[in-house]
């Protein structure tokens, strides 16, 4: 019968979910027999009545991937996974999303097509190709900017925030086990456009009272 489990997820440049699973896990065995699957993303934490909070179920098919960009994106988001990512029984998967079911609260329910979930970005686009360099640069030279993003723009606690990824629609931040998403106002498709948007967001954060 159907079997549900808890897994870590990351995302490809186009928004497709990425997984790292052991062949020994029950859910990996299920995927080997039938690659159809679903992922529940729960946004109900902090709501007094959890049923009033948002959640989305993403439906698709999961297949193993050897794309280097997928591996890099997953390990940047979940650095602790590097301890077992190279074990012989572990492999990365990418989920080809078909649709999603969004419950935003009581009576606020709708199906979403793939286009509402995933973009068309390629792992070989100019921005994706420069992602590792951009992330390293921001983490090494602009840690203060990352703190501004988290505190002034996202209302998150102060701390040593790191960038774990960047794509056309935003960038991902991490503080220990806490993950955050900073959306861009406009899509960025090149490293130059990304730099301009990151600089603009620093100005916005300072105007909002950041340091």
mmCIF file with all atom_site columns, C-alpha atoms in Angstrom:
data_model
loop_
_atom_site.group_PDB
_atom_site.id
_atom_site.type_symbol
_atom_site.label_atom_id
_atom_site.label_alt_id
_atom_site.label_comp_id
_atom_site.label_asym_id
_atom_site.label_entity_id
_atom_site.label_seq_id
_atom_site.pdbx_PDB_ins_code
_atom_site.Cartn_x
_atom_site.Cartn_y
_atom_site.Cartn_z
_atom_site.occupancy
_atom_site.B_iso_or_equiv
_atom_site.pdbx_formal_charge
_atom_site.auth_seq_id
_atom_site.auth_comp_id
_atom_site.auth_asym_id
_atom_site.auth_atom_id
_atom_site.pdbx_PDB_model_num
ATOM 1   C CA . UNK A 1 1   ? 0.000   0.000  0.000   1.00 0.00 ? 1   UNK A CA 1
ATOM 2   C CA . UNK A 1 2   ? 1.103   3.657  -0.252  1.00 0.00 ? 2   UNK A CA 1
ATOM 3   C CA . UNK A 1 3   ? 4.026   4.553  1.982   1.00 0.00 ? 3   UNK A CA 1
ATOM 4   C CA . UNK A 1 4   ? 4.883   8.091  3.146   1.00 0.00 ? 4   UNK A CA 1
ATOM 5   C CA . UNK A 1 5   ? 8.288   9.161  4.447   1.00 0.00 ? 5   UNK A CA 1
ATOM 6   C CA . UNK A 1 6   ? 10.273  12.269 5.403   1.00 0.00 ? 6   UNK A CA 1
ATOM 7   C CA . UNK A 1 7   ? 13.025  13.350 2.993   1.00 0.00 ? 7   UNK A CA 1
ATOM 8   C CA . UNK A 1 8   ? 15.347  16.298 2.444   1.00 0.00 ? 8   UNK A CA 1
ATOM 9   C CA . UNK A 1 9   ? 14.639  18.270 -0.717  1.00 0.00 ? 9   UNK A CA 1
ATOM 10  C CA . UNK A 1 10  ? 16.574  20.773 -2.769  1.00 0.00 ? 10  UNK A CA 1
ATOM 11  C CA . UNK A 1 11  ? 15.676  22.286 -6.132  1.00 0.00 ? 11  UNK A CA 1
ATOM 12  C CA . UNK A 1 12  ? 17.170  22.403 -9.602  1.00 0.00 ? 12  UNK A CA 1
ATOM 13  C CA . UNK A 1 13  ? 17.567  25.731 -11.372 1.00 0.00 ? 13  UNK A CA 1
ATOM 14  C CA . UNK A 1 14  ? 14.105  25.329 -12.921 1.00 0.00 ? 14  UNK A CA 1
ATOM 15  C CA . UNK A 1 15  ? 12.458  24.498 -9.584  1.00 0.00 ? 15  UNK A CA 1
ATOM 16  C CA . UNK A 1 16  ? 12.317  20.726 -10.045 1.00 0.00 ? 16  UNK A CA 1
ATOM 17  C CA . UNK A 1 17  ? 12.694  18.996 -6.657  1.00 0.00 ? 17  UNK A CA 1
ATOM 18  C CA . UNK A 1 18  ? 15.918  17.098 -5.997  1.00 0.00 ? 18  UNK A CA 1
ATOM 19  C CA . UNK A 1 19  ? 16.278  14.148 -3.626  1.00 0.00 ? 19  UNK A CA 1
ATOM 20  C CA . UNK A 1 20  ? 19.138  12.056 -2.258  1.00 0.00 ? 20  UNK A CA 1
ATOM 21  C CA . UNK A 1 21  ? 17.934  8.564  -1.374  1.00 0.00 ? 21  UNK A CA 1
ATOM 22  C CA . UNK A 1 22  ? 19.441  5.273  -0.305  1.00 0.00 ? 22  UNK A CA 1
ATOM 23  C CA . UNK A 1 23  ? 18.595  2.227  -2.397  1.00 0.00 ? 23  UNK A CA 1
ATOM 24  C CA . UNK A 1 24  ? 17.885  0.496  0.918   1.00 0.00 ? 24  UNK A CA 1
ATOM 25  C CA . UNK A 1 25  ? 15.076  2.932  1.836   1.00 0.00 ? 25  UNK A CA 1
ATOM 26  C CA . UNK A 1 26  ? 11.485  1.796  1.399   1.00 0.00 ? 26  UNK A CA 1
ATOM 27  C CA . UNK A 1 27  ? 10.626  4.852  -0.692  1.00 0.00 ? 27  UNK A CA 1
ATOM 28  C CA . UNK A 1 28  ? 13.571  4.194  -3.027  1.00 0.00 ? 28  UNK A CA 1
ATOM 29  C CA . UNK A 1 29  ? 12.405  0.619  -3.492  1.00 0.00 ? 29  UNK A CA 1
ATOM 30  C CA . UNK A 1 30  ? 8.928   1.921  -4.318  1.00 0.00 ? 30  UNK A CA 1
ATOM 31  C CA . UNK A 1 31  ? 10.349  4.335  -6.916  1.00 0.00 ? 31  UNK A CA 1
ATOM 32  C CA . UNK A 1 32  ? 12.296  1.498  -8.530  1.00 0.00 ? 32  UNK A CA 1
ATOM 33  C CA . UNK A 1 33  ? 8.997   -0.297 -9.109  1.00 0.00 ? 33  UNK A CA 1
ATOM 34  C CA . UNK A 1 34  ? 6.947   2.787  -10.072 1.00 0.00 ? 34  UNK A CA 1
ATOM 35  C CA . UNK A 1 35  ? 8.557   6.218  -10.467 1.00 0.00 ? 35  UNK A CA 1
ATOM 36  C CA . UNK A 1 36  ? 5.335   8.126  -9.769  1.00 0.00 ? 36  UNK A CA 1
ATOM 37  C CA . UNK A 1 37  ? 5.437   9.928  -6.450  1.00 0.00 ? 37  UNK A CA 1
ATOM 38  C CA . UNK A 1 38  ? 4.299   12.990 -4.504  1.00 0.00 ? 38  UNK A CA 1
ATOM 39  C CA . UNK A 1 39  ? 5.930   15.413 -2.091  1.00 0.00 ? 39  UNK A CA 1
ATOM 40  C CA . UNK A 1 40  ? 4.074   17.320 0.619   1.00 0.00 ? 40  UNK A CA 1
ATOM 41  C CA . UNK A 1 41  ? 5.554   20.720 1.505   1.00 0.00 ? 41  UNK A CA 1
ATOM 42  C CA . UNK A 1 42  ? 4.131   21.889 4.839   1.00 0.00 ? 42  UNK A CA 1
ATOM 43  C CA . UNK A 1 43  ? 3.883   25.602 5.636   1.00 0.00 ? 43  UNK A CA 1
ATOM 44  C CA . UNK A 1 44  ? 1.535   25.261 8.599   1.00 0.00 ? 44  UNK A CA 1
ATOM 45  C CA . UNK A 1 45  ? 4.102   25.659 11.402  1.00 0.00 ? 45  UNK A CA 1
ATOM 46  C CA . UNK A 1 46  ? 3.223   28.584 13.677  1.00 0.00 ? 46  UNK A CA 1
ATOM 47  C CA . UNK A 1 47  ? -0.505  28.519 12.960  1.00 0.00 ? 47  UNK A CA 1
ATOM 48  C CA . UNK A 1 48  ? -2.669  27.978 16.032  1.00 0.00 ? 48  UNK A CA 1
ATOM 49  C CA . UNK A 1 49  ? -4.939  25.809 13.904  1.00 0.00 ? 49  UNK A CA 1
ATOM 50  C CA . UNK A 1 50  ? -2.613  23.974 11.531  1.00 0.00 ? 50  UNK A CA 1
ATOM 51  C CA . UNK A 1 51  ? -5.481  23.408 9.061   1.00 0.00 ? 51  UNK A CA 1
ATOM 52  C CA . UNK A 1 52  ? -5.568  27.150 8.348   1.00 0.00 ? 52  UNK A CA 1
ATOM 53  C CA . UNK A 1 53  ? -1.951  27.109 7.177   1.00 0.00 ? 53  UNK A CA 1
ATOM 54  C CA . UNK A 1 54  ? -0.682  26.563 3.629   1.00 0.00 ? 54  UNK A CA 1
ATOM 55  C CA . UNK A 1 55  ? 0.585   23.298 2.195   1.00 0.00 ? 55  UNK A CA 1
ATOM 56  C CA . UNK A 1 56  ? 1.160   21.991 -1.303  1.00 0.00 ? 56  UNK A CA 1
ATOM 57  C CA . UNK A 1 57  ? 1.405   18.462 -2.666  1.00 0.00 ? 57  UNK A CA 1
ATOM 58  C CA . UNK A 1 58  ? 3.616   18.158 -5.746  1.00 0.00 ? 58  UNK A CA 1
ATOM 59  C CA . UNK A 1 59  ? 2.968   15.224 -8.076  1.00 0.00 ? 59  UNK A CA 1
ATOM 60  C CA . UNK A 1 60  ? 5.495   13.909 -10.558 1.00 0.00 ? 60  UNK A CA 1
ATOM 61  C CA . UNK A 1 61  ? 7.961   11.193 -11.487 1.00 0.00 ? 61  UNK A CA 1
ATOM 62  C CA . UNK A 1 62  ? 11.360  10.752 -9.841  1.00 0.00 ? 62  UNK A CA 1
ATOM 63  C CA . UNK A 1 63  ? 14.311  9.388  -11.799 1.00 0.00 ? 63  UNK A CA 1
ATOM 64  C CA . UNK A 1 64  ? 18.013  9.081  -10.904 1.00 0.00 ? 64  UNK A CA 1
ATOM 65  C CA . UNK A 1 65  ? 20.197  11.974 -12.087 1.00 0.00 ? 65  UNK A CA 1
ATOM 66  C CA . UNK A 1 66  ? 23.941  12.230 -12.630 1.00 0.00 ? 66  UNK A CA 1
ATOM 67  C CA . UNK A 1 67  ? 23.789  15.937 -13.558 1.00 0.00 ? 67  UNK A CA 1
ATOM 68  C CA . UNK A 1 68  ? 26.654  17.638 -11.630 1.00 0.00 ? 68  UNK A CA 1
ATOM 69  C CA . UNK A 1 69  ? 24.577  20.798 -11.109 1.00 0.00 ? 69  UNK A CA 1
ATOM 70  C CA . UNK A 1 70  ? 21.912  18.779 -9.300  1.00 0.00 ? 70  UNK A CA 1
ATOM 71  C CA . UNK A 1 71  ? 24.492  17.321 -6.923  1.00 0.00 ? 71  UNK A CA 1
ATOM 72  C CA . UNK A 1 72  ? 26.025  20.743 -6.237  1.00 0.00 ? 72  UNK A CA 1
ATOM 73  C CA . UNK A 1 73  ? 22.656  22.375 -5.578  1.00 0.00 ? 73  UNK A CA 1
ATOM 74  C CA . UNK A 1 74  ? 21.580  19.644 -3.181  1.00 0.00 ? 74  UNK A CA 1
ATOM 75  C CA . UNK A 1 75  ? 24.799  19.679 -1.168  1.00 0.00 ? 75  UNK A CA 1
ATOM 76  C CA . UNK A 1 76  ? 24.890  23.469 -0.971  1.00 0.00 ? 76  UNK A CA 1
ATOM 77  C CA . UNK A 1 77  ? 21.393  23.396 0.543   1.00 0.00 ? 77  UNK A CA 1
ATOM 78  C CA . UNK A 1 78  ? 22.105  20.411 2.804   1.00 0.00 ? 78  UNK A CA 1
ATOM 79  C CA . UNK A 1 79  ? 25.869  20.377 3.540   1.00 0.00 ? 79  UNK A CA 1
ATOM 80  C CA . UNK A 1 80  ? 25.536  17.576 6.114   1.00 0.00 ? 80  UNK A CA 1
ATOM 81  C CA . UNK A 1 81  ? 24.479  15.239 3.287   1.00 0.00 ? 81  UNK A CA 1
ATOM 82  C CA . UNK A 1 82  ? 28.042  15.346 1.944   1.00 0.00 ? 82  UNK A CA 1
ATOM 83  C CA . UNK A 1 83  ? 28.926  12.822 4.676   1.00 0.00 ? 83  UNK A CA 1
ATOM 84  C CA . UNK A 1 84  ? 26.966  10.078 2.907   1.00 0.00 ? 84  UNK A CA 1
ATOM 85  C CA . UNK A 1 85  ? 26.301  11.323 -0.645  1.00 0.00 ? 85  UNK A CA 1
ATOM 86  C CA . UNK A 1 86  ? 29.111  9.172  -2.050  1.00 0.00 ? 86  UNK A CA 1
ATOM 87  C CA . UNK A 1 87  ? 28.074  5.948  -0.346  1.00 0.00 ? 87  UNK A CA 1
ATOM 88  C CA . UNK A 1 88  ? 27.527  3.191  -2.917  1.00 0.00 ? 88  UNK A CA 1
ATOM 89  C CA . UNK A 1 89  ? 23.825  2.799  -2.108  1.00 0.00 ? 89  UNK A CA 1
ATOM 90  C CA . UNK A 1 90  ? 22.935  6.517  -2.372  1.00 0.00 ? 90  UNK A CA 1
ATOM 91  C CA . UNK A 1 91  ? 21.868  8.308  -5.531  1.00 0.00 ? 91  UNK A CA 1
ATOM 92  C CA . UNK A 1 92  ? 20.385  11.667 -6.495  1.00 0.00 ? 92  UNK A CA 1
ATOM 93  C CA . UNK A 1 93  ? 16.928  11.946 -8.059  1.00 0.00 ? 93  UNK A CA 1
ATOM 94  C CA . UNK A 1 94  ? 15.211  14.727 -9.980  1.00 0.00 ? 94  UNK A CA 1
ATOM 95  C CA . UNK A 1 95  ? 11.425  15.027 -9.946  1.00 0.00 ? 95  UNK A CA 1
ATOM 96  C CA . UNK A 1 96  ? 9.661   15.819 -13.224 1.00 0.00 ? 96  UNK A CA 1
ATOM 97  C CA . UNK A 1 97  ? 6.692   17.775 -11.882 1.00 0.00 ? 97  UNK A CA 1
ATOM 98  C CA . UNK A 1 98  ? 3.305   17.234 -13.536 1.00 0.00 ? 98  UNK A CA 1
ATOM 99  C CA . UNK A 1 99  ? 1.031   19.284 -11.270 1.00 0.00 ? 99  UNK A CA 1
ATOM 100 C CA . UNK A 1 100 ? 0.491   20.357 -7.691  1.00 0.00 ? 100 UNK A CA 1
ATOM 101 C CA . UNK A 1 101 ? -2.425  20.630 -5.274  1.00 0.00 ? 101 UNK A CA 1
ATOM 102 C CA . UNK A 1 102 ? -2.365  23.798 -3.175  1.00 0.00 ? 102 UNK A CA 1
ATOM 103 C CA . UNK A 1 103 ? -4.337  24.203 0.057   1.00 0.00 ? 103 UNK A CA 1
ATOM 104 C CA . UNK A 1 104 ? -3.831  27.780 1.226   1.00 0.00 ? 104 UNK A CA 1
ATOM 105 C CA . UNK A 1 105 ? -6.383  27.477 4.069   1.00 0.00 ? 105 UNK A CA 1
ATOM 106 C CA . UNK A 1 106 ? -10.046 26.648 4.545   1.00 0.00 ? 106 UNK A CA 1
ATOM 107 C CA . UNK A 1 107 ? -11.831 26.855 1.190   1.00 0.00 ? 107 UNK A CA 1
ATOM 108 C CA . UNK A 1 108 ? -8.698  28.086 -0.615  1.00 0.00 ? 108 UNK A CA 1
ATOM 109 C CA . UNK A 1 109 ? -7.856  25.034 -2.661  1.00 0.00 ? 109 UNK A CA 1
ATOM 110 C CA . UNK A 1 110 ? -6.765  24.661 -6.270  1.00 0.00 ? 110 UNK A CA 1
ATOM 111 C CA . UNK A 1 111 ? -4.753  22.561 -8.688  1.00 0.00 ? 111 UNK A CA 1
ATOM 112 C CA . UNK A 1 112 ? -1.663  24.150 -10.212 1.00 0.00 ? 112 UNK A CA 1
ATOM 113 C CA . UNK A 1 113 ? -0.109  23.175 -13.561 1.00 0.00 ? 113 UNK A CA 1
ATOM 114 C CA . UNK A 1 114 ? 3.592   22.430 -13.915 1.00 0.00 ? 114 UNK A CA 1
ATOM 115 C CA . UNK A 1 115 ? 4.175   25.933 -15.333 1.00 0.00 ? 115 UNK A CA 1
ATOM 116 C CA . UNK A 1 116 ? 3.114   27.441 -11.990 1.00 0.00 ? 116 UNK A CA 1
ATOM 117 C CA . UNK A 1 117 ? 5.718   25.364 -10.163 1.00 0.00 ? 117 UNK A CA 1
ATOM 118 C CA . UNK A 1 118 ? 8.713   25.065 -12.475 1.00 0.00 ? 118 UNK A CA 1
ATOM 119 C CA . UNK A 1 119 ? 10.396  27.382 -14.947 1.00 0.00 ? 119 UNK A CA 1
ATOM 120 C CA . UNK A 1 120 ? 12.357  26.559 -18.049 1.00 0.00 ? 120 UNK A CA 1
ATOM 121 C CA . UNK A 1 121 ? 15.873  27.272 -16.748 1.00 0.00 ? 121 UNK A CA 1
ATOM 122 C CA . UNK A 1 122 ? 18.583  24.923 -17.939 1.00 0.00 ? 122 UNK A CA 1
ATOM 123 C CA . UNK A 1 123 ? 21.429  23.747 -15.666 1.00 0.00 ? 123 UNK A CA 1
ATOM 124 C CA . UNK A 1 124 ? 23.694  25.041 -18.444 1.00 0.00 ? 124 UNK A CA 1
ATOM 125 C CA . UNK A 1 125 ? 22.239  28.569 -18.670 1.00 0.00 ? 125 UNK A CA 1
ATOM 126 C CA . UNK A 1 126 ? 24.650  31.491 -18.059 1.00 0.00 ? 126 UNK A CA 1
ATOM 127 C CA . UNK A 1 127 ? 23.285  32.059 -14.566 1.00 0.00 ? 127 UNK A CA 1
ATOM 128 C CA . UNK A 1 128 ? 23.301  28.374 -13.615 1.00 0.00 ? 128 UNK A CA 1
ATOM 129 C CA . UNK A 1 129 ? 26.837  27.994 -14.941 1.00 0.00 ? 129 UNK A CA 1
ATOM 130 C CA . UNK A 1 130 ? 27.989  30.881 -12.734 1.00 0.00 ? 130 UNK A CA 1
ATOM 131 C CA . UNK A 1 131 ? 25.966  29.887 -9.664  1.00 0.00 ? 131 UNK A CA 1
ATOM 132 C CA . UNK A 1 132 ? 28.795  28.222 -7.757  1.00 0.00 ? 132 UNK A CA 1
ATOM 133 C CA . UNK A 1 133 ? 31.052  31.250 -8.277  1.00 0.00 ? 133 UNK A CA 1
ATOM 134 C CA . UNK A 1 134 ? 28.313  33.715 -7.270  1.00 0.00 ? 134 UNK A CA 1
ATOM 135 C CA . UNK A 1 135 ? 27.490  31.756 -4.109  1.00 0.00 ? 135 UNK A CA 1
ATOM 136 C CA . UNK A 1 136 ? 31.159  31.498 -3.115  1.00 0.00 ? 136 UNK A CA 1
ATOM 137 C CA . UNK A 1 137 ? 31.684  35.219 -3.743  1.00 0.00 ? 137 UNK A CA 1
ATOM 138 C CA . UNK A 1 138 ? 28.659  36.263 -1.686  1.00 0.00 ? 138 UNK A CA 1
ATOM 139 C CA . UNK A 1 139 ? 29.611  33.954 1.191   1.00 0.00 ? 139 UNK A CA 1
ATOM 140 C CA . UNK A 1 140 ? 33.230  35.080 1.208   1.00 0.00 ? 140 UNK A CA 1
ATOM 141 C CA . UNK A 1 141 ? 32.963  38.826 0.505   1.00 0.00 ? 141 UNK A CA 1
ATOM 142 C CA . UNK A 1 142 ? 29.383  39.906 1.229   1.00 0.00 ? 142 UNK A CA 1
ATOM 143 C CA . UNK A 1 143 ? 28.232  38.125 4.360   1.00 0.00 ? 143 UNK A CA 1
ATOM 144 C CA . UNK A 1 144 ? 26.957  41.467 5.654   1.00 0.00 ? 144 UNK A CA 1
ATOM 145 C CA . UNK A 1 145 ? 24.609  41.728 2.664   1.00 0.00 ? 145 UNK A CA 1
ATOM 146 C CA . UNK A 1 146 ? 23.241  38.251 3.338   1.00 0.00 ? 146 UNK A CA 1
ATOM 147 C CA . UNK A 1 147 ? 22.493  39.268 6.903   1.00 0.00 ? 147 UNK A CA 1
ATOM 148 C CA . UNK A 1 148 ? 20.692  42.362 5.625   1.00 0.00 ? 148 UNK A CA 1
ATOM 149 C CA . UNK A 1 149 ? 18.553  40.255 3.302   1.00 0.00 ? 149 UNK A CA 1
ATOM 150 C CA . UNK A 1 150 ? 17.546  37.906 6.096   1.00 0.00 ? 150 UNK A CA 1
ATOM 151 C CA . UNK A 1 151 ? 16.944  40.487 8.806   1.00 0.00 ? 151 UNK A CA 1
ATOM 152 C CA . UNK A 1 152 ? 15.580  43.564 6.992   1.00 0.00 ? 152 UNK A CA 1
ATOM 153 C CA . UNK A 1 153 ? 13.798  41.942 4.042   1.00 0.00 ? 153 UNK A CA 1
ATOM 154 C CA . UNK A 1 154 ? 12.640  38.618 5.474   1.00 0.00 ? 154 UNK A CA 1
ATOM 155 C CA . UNK A 1 155 ? 12.243  39.531 9.148   1.00 0.00 ? 155 UNK A CA 1
ATOM 156 C CA . UNK A 1 156 ? 14.473  36.668 10.292  1.00 0.00 ? 156 UNK A CA 1
ATOM 157 C CA . UNK A 1 157 ? 16.838  36.552 13.287  1.00 0.00 ? 157 UNK A CA 1
ATOM 158 C CA . UNK A 1 158 ? 20.321  38.004 13.047  1.00 0.00 ? 158 UNK A CA 1
ATOM 159 C CA . UNK A 1 159 ? 23.084  35.511 12.448  1.00 0.00 ? 159 UNK A CA 1
ATOM 160 C CA . UNK A 1 160 ? 25.794  34.234 10.153  1.00 0.00 ? 160 UNK A CA 1
ATOM 161 C CA . UNK A 1 161 ? 23.609  33.655 7.104   1.00 0.00 ? 161 UNK A CA 1
ATOM 162 C CA . UNK A 1 162 ? 25.005  31.884 4.049   1.00 0.00 ? 162 UNK A CA 1
ATOM 163 C CA . UNK A 1 163 ? 23.765  31.764 0.470   1.00 0.00 ? 163 UNK A CA 1
ATOM 164 C CA . UNK A 1 164 ? 23.158  28.212 -0.740  1.00 0.00 ? 164 UNK A CA 1
ATOM 165 C CA . UNK A 1 165 ? 21.828  28.858 -4.243  1.00 0.00 ? 165 UNK A CA 1
ATOM 166 C CA . UNK A 1 166 ? 20.633  31.401 -6.771  1.00 0.00 ? 166 UNK A CA 1
ATOM 167 C CA . UNK A 1 167 ? 18.325  31.099 -9.763  1.00 0.00 ? 167 UNK A CA 1
ATOM 168 C CA . UNK A 1 168 ? 16.247  33.306 -12.019 1.00 0.00 ? 168 UNK A CA 1
ATOM 169 C CA . UNK A 1 169 ? 13.550  33.972 -9.432  1.00 0.00 ? 169 UNK A CA 1
ATOM 170 C CA . UNK A 1 170 ? 15.495  34.350 -6.196  1.00 0.00 ? 170 UNK A CA 1
ATOM 171 C CA . UNK A 1 171 ? 18.220  33.085 -3.892  1.00 0.00 ? 171 UNK A CA 1
ATOM 172 C CA . UNK A 1 172 ? 18.296  30.630 -1.009  1.00 0.00 ? 172 UNK A CA 1
ATOM 173 C CA . UNK A 1 173 ? 19.778  31.388 2.410   1.00 0.00 ? 173 UNK A CA 1
ATOM 174 C CA . UNK A 1 174 ? 20.742  29.186 5.343   1.00 0.00 ? 174 UNK A CA 1
ATOM 175 C CA . UNK A 1 175 ? 21.516  29.770 9.020   1.00 0.00 ? 175 UNK A CA 1
ATOM 176 C CA . UNK A 1 176 ? 22.426  26.474 10.674  1.00 0.00 ? 176 UNK A CA 1
ATOM 177 C CA . UNK A 1 177 ? 19.278  24.392 10.103  1.00 0.00 ? 177 UNK A CA 1
ATOM 178 C CA . UNK A 1 178 ? 17.021  27.312 9.132   1.00 0.00 ? 178 UNK A CA 1
ATOM 179 C CA . UNK A 1 179 ? 16.363  27.806 5.411   1.00 0.00 ? 179 UNK A CA 1
ATOM 180 C CA . UNK A 1 180 ? 14.937  30.921 3.776   1.00 0.00 ? 180 UNK A CA 1
ATOM 181 C CA . UNK A 1 181 ? 13.999  32.099 0.301   1.00 0.00 ? 181 UNK A CA 1
ATOM 182 C CA . UNK A 1 182 ? 14.554  35.642 -0.942  1.00 0.00 ? 182 UNK A CA 1
ATOM 183 C CA . UNK A 1 183 ? 12.500  36.295 -4.095  1.00 0.00 ? 183 UNK A CA 1
ATOM 184 C CA . UNK A 1 184 ? 13.641  38.726 -6.766  1.00 0.00 ? 184 UNK A CA 1
ATOM 185 C CA . UNK A 1 185 ? 11.273  41.414 -8.042  1.00 0.00 ? 185 UNK A CA 1
ATOM 186 C CA . UNK A 1 186 ? 12.142  40.554 -11.642 1.00 0.00 ? 186 UNK A CA 1
ATOM 187 C CA . UNK A 1 187 ? 13.689  37.414 -13.179 1.00 0.00 ? 187 UNK A CA 1
ATOM 188 C CA . UNK A 1 188 ? 17.459  37.498 -13.658 1.00 0.00 ? 188 UNK A CA 1
ATOM 189 C CA . UNK A 1 189 ? 18.991  35.433 -16.444 1.00 0.00 ? 189 UNK A CA 1
ATOM 190 C CA . UNK A 1 190 ? 22.683  36.360 -16.417 1.00 0.00 ? 190 UNK A CA 1
ATOM 191 C CA . UNK A 1 191 ? 25.347  36.873 -13.746 1.00 0.00 ? 191 UNK A CA 1
ATOM 192 C CA . UNK A 1 192 ? 25.300  40.609 -14.507 1.00 0.00 ? 192 UNK A CA 1
ATOM 193 C CA . UNK A 1 193 ? 21.546  40.828 -13.956 1.00 0.00 ? 193 UNK A CA 1
ATOM 194 C CA . UNK A 1 194 ? 21.903  38.830 -10.749 1.00 0.00 ? 194 UNK A CA 1
ATOM 195 C CA . UNK A 1 195 ? 24.573  41.184 -9.456  1.00 0.00 ? 195 UNK A CA 1
ATOM 196 C CA . UNK A 1 196 ? 22.403  44.229 -10.213 1.00 0.00 ? 196 UNK A CA 1
ATOM 197 C CA . UNK A 1 197 ? 19.435  42.705 -8.368  1.00 0.00 ? 197 UNK A CA 1
ATOM 198 C CA . UNK A 1 198 ? 21.518  41.704 -5.354  1.00 0.00 ? 198 UNK A CA 1
ATOM 199 C CA . UNK A 1 199 ? 22.945  45.235 -5.126  1.00 0.00 ? 199 UNK A CA 1
ATOM 200 C CA . UNK A 1 200 ? 19.455  46.729 -5.442  1.00 0.00 ? 200 UNK A CA 1
ATOM 201 C CA . UNK A 1 201 ? 18.164  44.506 -2.631  1.00 0.00 ? 201 UNK A CA 1
ATOM 202 C CA . UNK A 1 202 ? 20.946  45.725 -0.338  1.00 0.00 ? 202 UNK A CA 1
ATOM 203 C CA . UNK A 1 203 ? 19.779  49.312 -0.928  1.00 0.00 ? 203 UNK A CA 1
ATOM 204 C CA . UNK A 1 204 ? 16.170  48.313 -0.233  1.00 0.00 ? 204 UNK A CA 1
ATOM 205 C CA . UNK A 1 205 ? 17.192  46.557 2.983   1.00 0.00 ? 205 UNK A CA 1
ATOM 206 C CA . UNK A 1 206 ? 19.107  49.589 4.212   1.00 0.00 ? 206 UNK A CA 1
ATOM 207 C CA . UNK A 1 207 ? 16.161  51.854 3.448   1.00 0.00 ? 207 UNK A CA 1
ATOM 208 C CA . UNK A 1 208 ? 14.007  49.573 5.596   1.00 0.00 ? 208 UNK A CA 1
ATOM 209 C CA . UNK A 1 209 ? 16.245  50.221 8.572   1.00 0.00 ? 209 UNK A CA 1
ATOM 210 C CA . UNK A 1 210 ? 18.967  47.672 8.122   1.00 0.00 ? 210 UNK A CA 1
ATOM 211 C CA . UNK A 1 211 ? 22.547  48.476 9.015   1.00 0.00 ? 211 UNK A CA 1
#
